[in-house]
PDB file of C-alpha atoms in Angstrom:
ATOM      1  CA  MET A   1      20.604   5.468  26.871  1.00 52.00           C
ATOM      2  CA  GLY A   2      18.620   2.273  26.468  1.00 65.00           C
ATOM      3  CA  ASP A   3      19.851   1.872  22.909  1.00 77.00           C
ATOM      4  CA  PHE A   4      23.463   2.169  24.070  1.00 77.00           C
ATOM      5  CA  THR A   5      22.899  -0.435  26.765  1.00 80.00           C
ATOM      6  CA  SER A   6      21.207  -2.742  24.281  1.00 81.00           C
ATOM      7  CA  THR A   7      24.066  -2.355  21.784  1.00 83.00           C
ATOM      8  CA  LEU A   8      26.654  -3.009  24.485  1.00 85.00           C
ATOM      9  CA  SER A   9      24.728  -6.119  25.520  1.00 86.00           C
ATOM     10  CA  VAL A  10      24.596  -7.464  21.950  1.00 89.00           C
ATOM     11  CA  SER A  11      28.314  -6.814  21.431  1.00 90.00           C
ATOM     12  CA  ALA A  12      29.176  -8.435  24.761  1.00 90.00           C
ATOM     13  CA  SER A  13      27.172 -11.543  23.868  1.00 91.00           C
ATOM     14  CA  GLY A  14      29.031 -11.721  20.543  1.00 91.00           C
ATOM     15  CA  LEU A  15      32.369 -11.390  22.321  1.00 93.00           C
ATOM     16  CA  LYS A  16      31.496 -14.200  24.703  1.00 93.00           C
ATOM     17  CA  ALA A  17      30.165 -16.490  21.952  1.00 93.00           C
ATOM     18  CA  GLN A  18      33.192 -15.992  19.681  1.00 94.00           C
ATOM     19  CA  SER A  19      35.538 -16.502  22.624  1.00 94.00           C
ATOM     20  CA  MET A  20      33.909 -19.842  23.422  1.00 94.00           C
ATOM     21  CA  ARG A  21      33.928 -20.807  19.744  1.00 94.00           C
ATOM     22  CA  LEU A  22      37.656 -20.083  19.586  1.00 95.00           C
ATOM     23  CA  ARG A  23      38.159 -22.252  22.671  1.00 95.00           C
ATOM     24  CA  HIS A  24      36.466 -25.213  20.979  1.00 96.00           C
ATOM     25  CA  VAL A  25      38.480 -24.682  17.783  1.00 97.00           C
ATOM     26  CA  SER A  26      41.655 -24.659  19.887  1.00 96.00           C
ATOM     27  CA  GLU A  27      40.628 -27.939  21.532  1.00 97.00           C
ATOM     28  CA  ASN A  28      40.050 -29.456  18.097  1.00 97.00           C
ATOM     29  CA  ILE A  29      43.490 -28.357  16.888  1.00 97.00           C
ATOM     30  CA  ALA A  30      45.139 -29.646  20.060  1.00 97.00           C
ATOM     31  CA  ASN A  31      43.499 -33.053  19.568  1.00 97.00           C
ATOM     32  CA  ALA A  32      44.059 -33.388  15.811  1.00 96.00           C
ATOM     33  CA  ASP A  33      46.414 -36.334  16.416  1.00 95.00           C
ATOM     34  CA  THR A  34      44.408 -37.941  19.231  1.00 96.00           C
ATOM     35  CA  PRO A  35      43.153 -41.381  18.168  1.00 96.00           C
ATOM     36  CA  GLY A  36      39.366 -41.640  18.157  1.00 95.00           C
ATOM     37  CA  TYR A  37      38.819 -37.891  18.682  1.00 97.00           C
ATOM     38  CA  HIS A  38      35.655 -36.433  17.148  1.00 97.00           C
ATOM     39  CA  ARG A  39      35.768 -32.759  16.204  1.00 97.00           C
ATOM     40  CA  LYS A  40      33.583 -30.472  18.354  1.00 96.00           C
ATOM     41  CA  VAL A  41      31.051 -28.356  16.472  1.00 94.00           C
ATOM     42  CA  VAL A  42      29.109 -25.414  17.927  1.00 92.00           C
ATOM     43  CA  ARG A  43      26.178 -23.460  16.568  1.00 90.00           C
ATOM     44  CA  PHE A  44      24.990 -19.976  17.449  1.00 88.00           C
ATOM     45  CA  GLU A  45      21.527 -19.396  18.889  1.00 86.00           C
ATOM     46  CA  GLU A  46      19.703 -16.095  19.129  1.00 84.00           C
ATOM     47  CA  LEU A  47      18.822 -14.979  22.640  1.00 80.00           C
ATOM     48  CA  ALA A  48      15.152 -14.460  23.463  1.00 67.00           C
ATOM     49  CA  ALA A  49      13.782 -11.151  22.139  1.00 62.00           C
ATOM     50  CA  GLN A  50      13.339  -8.247  24.518  1.00 57.00           C
ATOM     51  CA  LYS A  51       9.872  -6.881  25.310  1.00 56.00           C
ATOM     52  CA  ASP A  52      10.572  -3.592  23.486  1.00 57.00           C
ATOM     53  CA  GLY A  53      11.668  -5.447  20.331  1.00 59.00           C
ATOM     54  CA  GLY A  54      15.260  -4.304  20.749  1.00 58.00           C
ATOM     55  CA  ALA A  55      18.408  -6.161  19.841  1.00 59.00           C
ATOM     56  CA  THR A  56      18.914  -9.464  21.582  1.00 79.00           C
ATOM     57  CA  GLY A  57      22.310 -11.082  21.077  1.00 86.00           C
ATOM     58  CA  VAL A  58      23.681 -14.563  20.529  1.00 87.00           C
ATOM     59  CA  GLU A  59      25.011 -17.462  22.516  1.00 86.00           C
ATOM     60  CA  LEU A  60      26.515 -20.817  21.671  1.00 86.00           C
ATOM     61  CA  GLY A  61      24.179 -23.760  21.475  1.00 89.00           C
ATOM     62  CA  PRO A  62      25.095 -27.189  22.769  1.00 91.00           C
ATOM     63  CA  VAL A  63      28.420 -28.668  21.723  1.00 93.00           C
ATOM     64  CA  GLU A  64      27.983 -31.482  19.221  1.00 95.00           C
ATOM     65  CA  LEU A  65      30.482 -34.043  17.990  1.00 96.00           C
ATOM     66  CA  ASP A  66      31.116 -34.164  14.256  1.00 95.00           C
ATOM     67  CA  GLN A  67      29.912 -37.562  13.071  1.00 94.00           C
ATOM     68  CA  LYS A  68      32.111 -37.527   9.966  1.00 95.00           C
ATOM     69  CA  GLU A  69      34.043 -40.752   9.593  1.00 95.00           C
ATOM     70  CA  LEU A  70      37.328 -41.007  11.499  1.00 96.00           C
ATOM     71  CA  ALA A  71      40.550 -41.280   9.520  1.00 95.00           C
ATOM     72  CA  ARG A  72      41.929 -44.823   9.271  1.00 96.00           C
ATOM     73  CA  ILE A  73      45.665 -44.803   9.991  1.00 95.00           C
ATOM     74  CA  TYR A  74      47.967 -47.637   9.024  1.00 96.00           C
ATOM     75  CA  ASP A  75      50.555 -48.291  11.729  1.00 95.00           C
ATOM     76  CA  PRO A  76      51.001 -51.995  12.464  1.00 94.00           C
ATOM     77  CA  GLY A  77      53.429 -51.207  15.312  1.00 94.00           C
ATOM     78  CA  SER A  78      50.888 -49.159  17.238  1.00 93.00           C
ATOM     79  CA  PRO A  79      49.299 -50.768  20.294  1.00 94.00           C
ATOM     80  CA  LEU A  80      45.971 -49.340  19.046  1.00 93.00           C
ATOM     81  CA  ALA A  81      46.188 -51.138  15.687  1.00 95.00           C
ATOM     82  CA  ASP A  82      43.778 -53.913  14.809  1.00 95.00           C
ATOM     83  CA  GLU A  83      44.784 -57.229  13.232  1.00 95.00           C
ATOM     84  CA  ASN A  84      45.179 -55.453   9.842  1.00 95.00           C
ATOM     85  CA  GLY A  85      47.463 -52.748  11.269  1.00 96.00           C
ATOM     86  CA  TYR A  86      44.900 -49.893  11.241  1.00 96.00           C
ATOM     87  CA  TYR A  87      43.492 -47.696  13.993  1.00 96.00           C
ATOM     88  CA  ASP A  88      40.999 -44.811  14.075  1.00 96.00           C
ATOM     89  CA  GLY A  89      42.553 -41.352  14.018  1.00 96.00           C
ATOM     90  CA  SER A  90      40.587 -38.135  14.425  1.00 96.00           C
ATOM     91  CA  ASN A  91      38.251 -36.360  12.026  1.00 96.00           C
ATOM     92  CA  VAL A  92      39.844 -32.943  12.577  1.00 97.00           C
ATOM     93  CA  ASP A  93      40.830 -31.104   9.385  1.00 96.00           C
ATOM     94  CA  LEU A  94      43.445 -28.503  10.330  1.00 96.00           C
ATOM     95  CA  VAL A  95      42.638 -26.308   7.305  1.00 97.00           C
ATOM     96  CA  VAL A  96      38.997 -26.091   8.386  1.00 96.00           C
ATOM     97  CA  GLU A  97      39.964 -25.405  11.999  1.00 97.00           C
ATOM     98  CA  ILE A  98      42.381 -22.620  11.044  1.00 97.00           C
ATOM     99  CA  ALA A  99      39.709 -21.030   8.824  1.00 97.00           C
ATOM    100  CA  ASP A 100      37.189 -21.259  11.693  1.00 95.00           C
ATOM    101  CA  ALA A 101      39.729 -19.724  14.088  1.00 96.00           C
ATOM    102  CA  ARG A 102      40.342 -16.789  11.748  1.00 97.00           C
ATOM    103  CA  GLN A 103      36.626 -16.218  11.291  1.00 95.00           C
ATOM    104  CA  ALA A 104      36.034 -16.326  15.060  1.00 94.00           C
ATOM    105  CA  GLN A 105      38.944 -13.939  15.637  1.00 95.00           C
ATOM    106  CA  ARG A 106      37.659 -11.444  13.074  1.00 96.00           C
ATOM    107  CA  SER A 107      34.135 -11.616  14.463  1.00 94.00           C
ATOM    108  CA  TYR A 108      35.500 -11.124  17.967  1.00 94.00           C
ATOM    109  CA  GLU A 109      37.465  -8.056  16.828  1.00 96.00           C
ATOM    110  CA  ALA A 110      34.394  -6.609  15.070  1.00 95.00           C
ATOM    111  CA  ASN A 111      32.303  -7.013  18.237  1.00 93.00           C
ATOM    112  CA  LEU A 112      35.092  -5.454  20.274  1.00 94.00           C
ATOM    113  CA  ARG A 113      35.217  -2.429  17.957  1.00 95.00           C
ATOM    114  CA  MET A 114      31.442  -2.054  18.146  1.00 92.00           C
ATOM    115  CA  PHE A 115      31.544  -2.297  21.932  1.00 91.00           C
ATOM    116  CA  ASP A 116      34.319   0.295  22.157  1.00 92.00           C
ATOM    117  CA  GLN A 117      32.655   2.732  19.730  1.00 92.00           C
ATOM    118  CA  THR A 118      29.343   2.469  21.580  1.00 90.00           C
ATOM    119  CA  ARG A 119      31.094   3.065  24.890  1.00 88.00           C
ATOM    120  CA  GLN A 120      32.860   6.137  23.455  1.00 89.00           C
ATOM    121  CA  MET A 121      29.604   7.538  22.050  1.00 89.00           C
ATOM    122  CA  SER A 122      27.886   6.958  25.371  1.00 84.00           C
ATOM    123  CA  SER A 123      30.683   8.744  27.257  1.00 84.00           C
ATOM    124  CA  SER A 124      30.561  11.674  24.826  1.00 85.00           C
ATOM    125  CA  LEU A 125      26.803  11.961  25.210  1.00 82.00           C
ATOM    126  CA  MET A 126      27.036  11.887  29.008  1.00 80.00           C
ATOM    127  CA  GLU A 127      29.662  14.622  28.900  1.00 84.00           C
ATOM    128  CA  LEU A 128      27.433  16.778  26.674  1.00 81.00           C
ATOM    129  CA  LEU A 129      24.483  16.275  29.005  1.00 82.00           C
ATOM    130  CA  ARG A 130      26.551  17.393  32.009  1.00 83.00           C
ATOM    131  CA  ARG A 131      27.281  20.787  30.404  1.00 76.00           C
TER     132      ARG A 131
END
């Protein structure tokens, strides 16, 4: 039963990490037109190994701001514009964000399937042991 618990724990950590990743991607998309907004980037970190050498899981590392240059937008009528009529936009690329969202969604679904299959196998085993 320890292997089932370990597998459930790994899948649950993946679900949580992908959920948080999707939240940050959503924030980036929502702020794509916000002047001066820097895209949020997250990295995955492996959880500390267990004593028995079993599976560990993942979590999100600290949120970092993408240091890529901000887009320069020409709009002389904007109150944010400098003397040349430009202001700093965001560095969010919607194509990249949509690709990241799809990848996070697919990873989330894969972890969910693994969690569900492990739970079903565990239930079947418990039922067999009761007989």
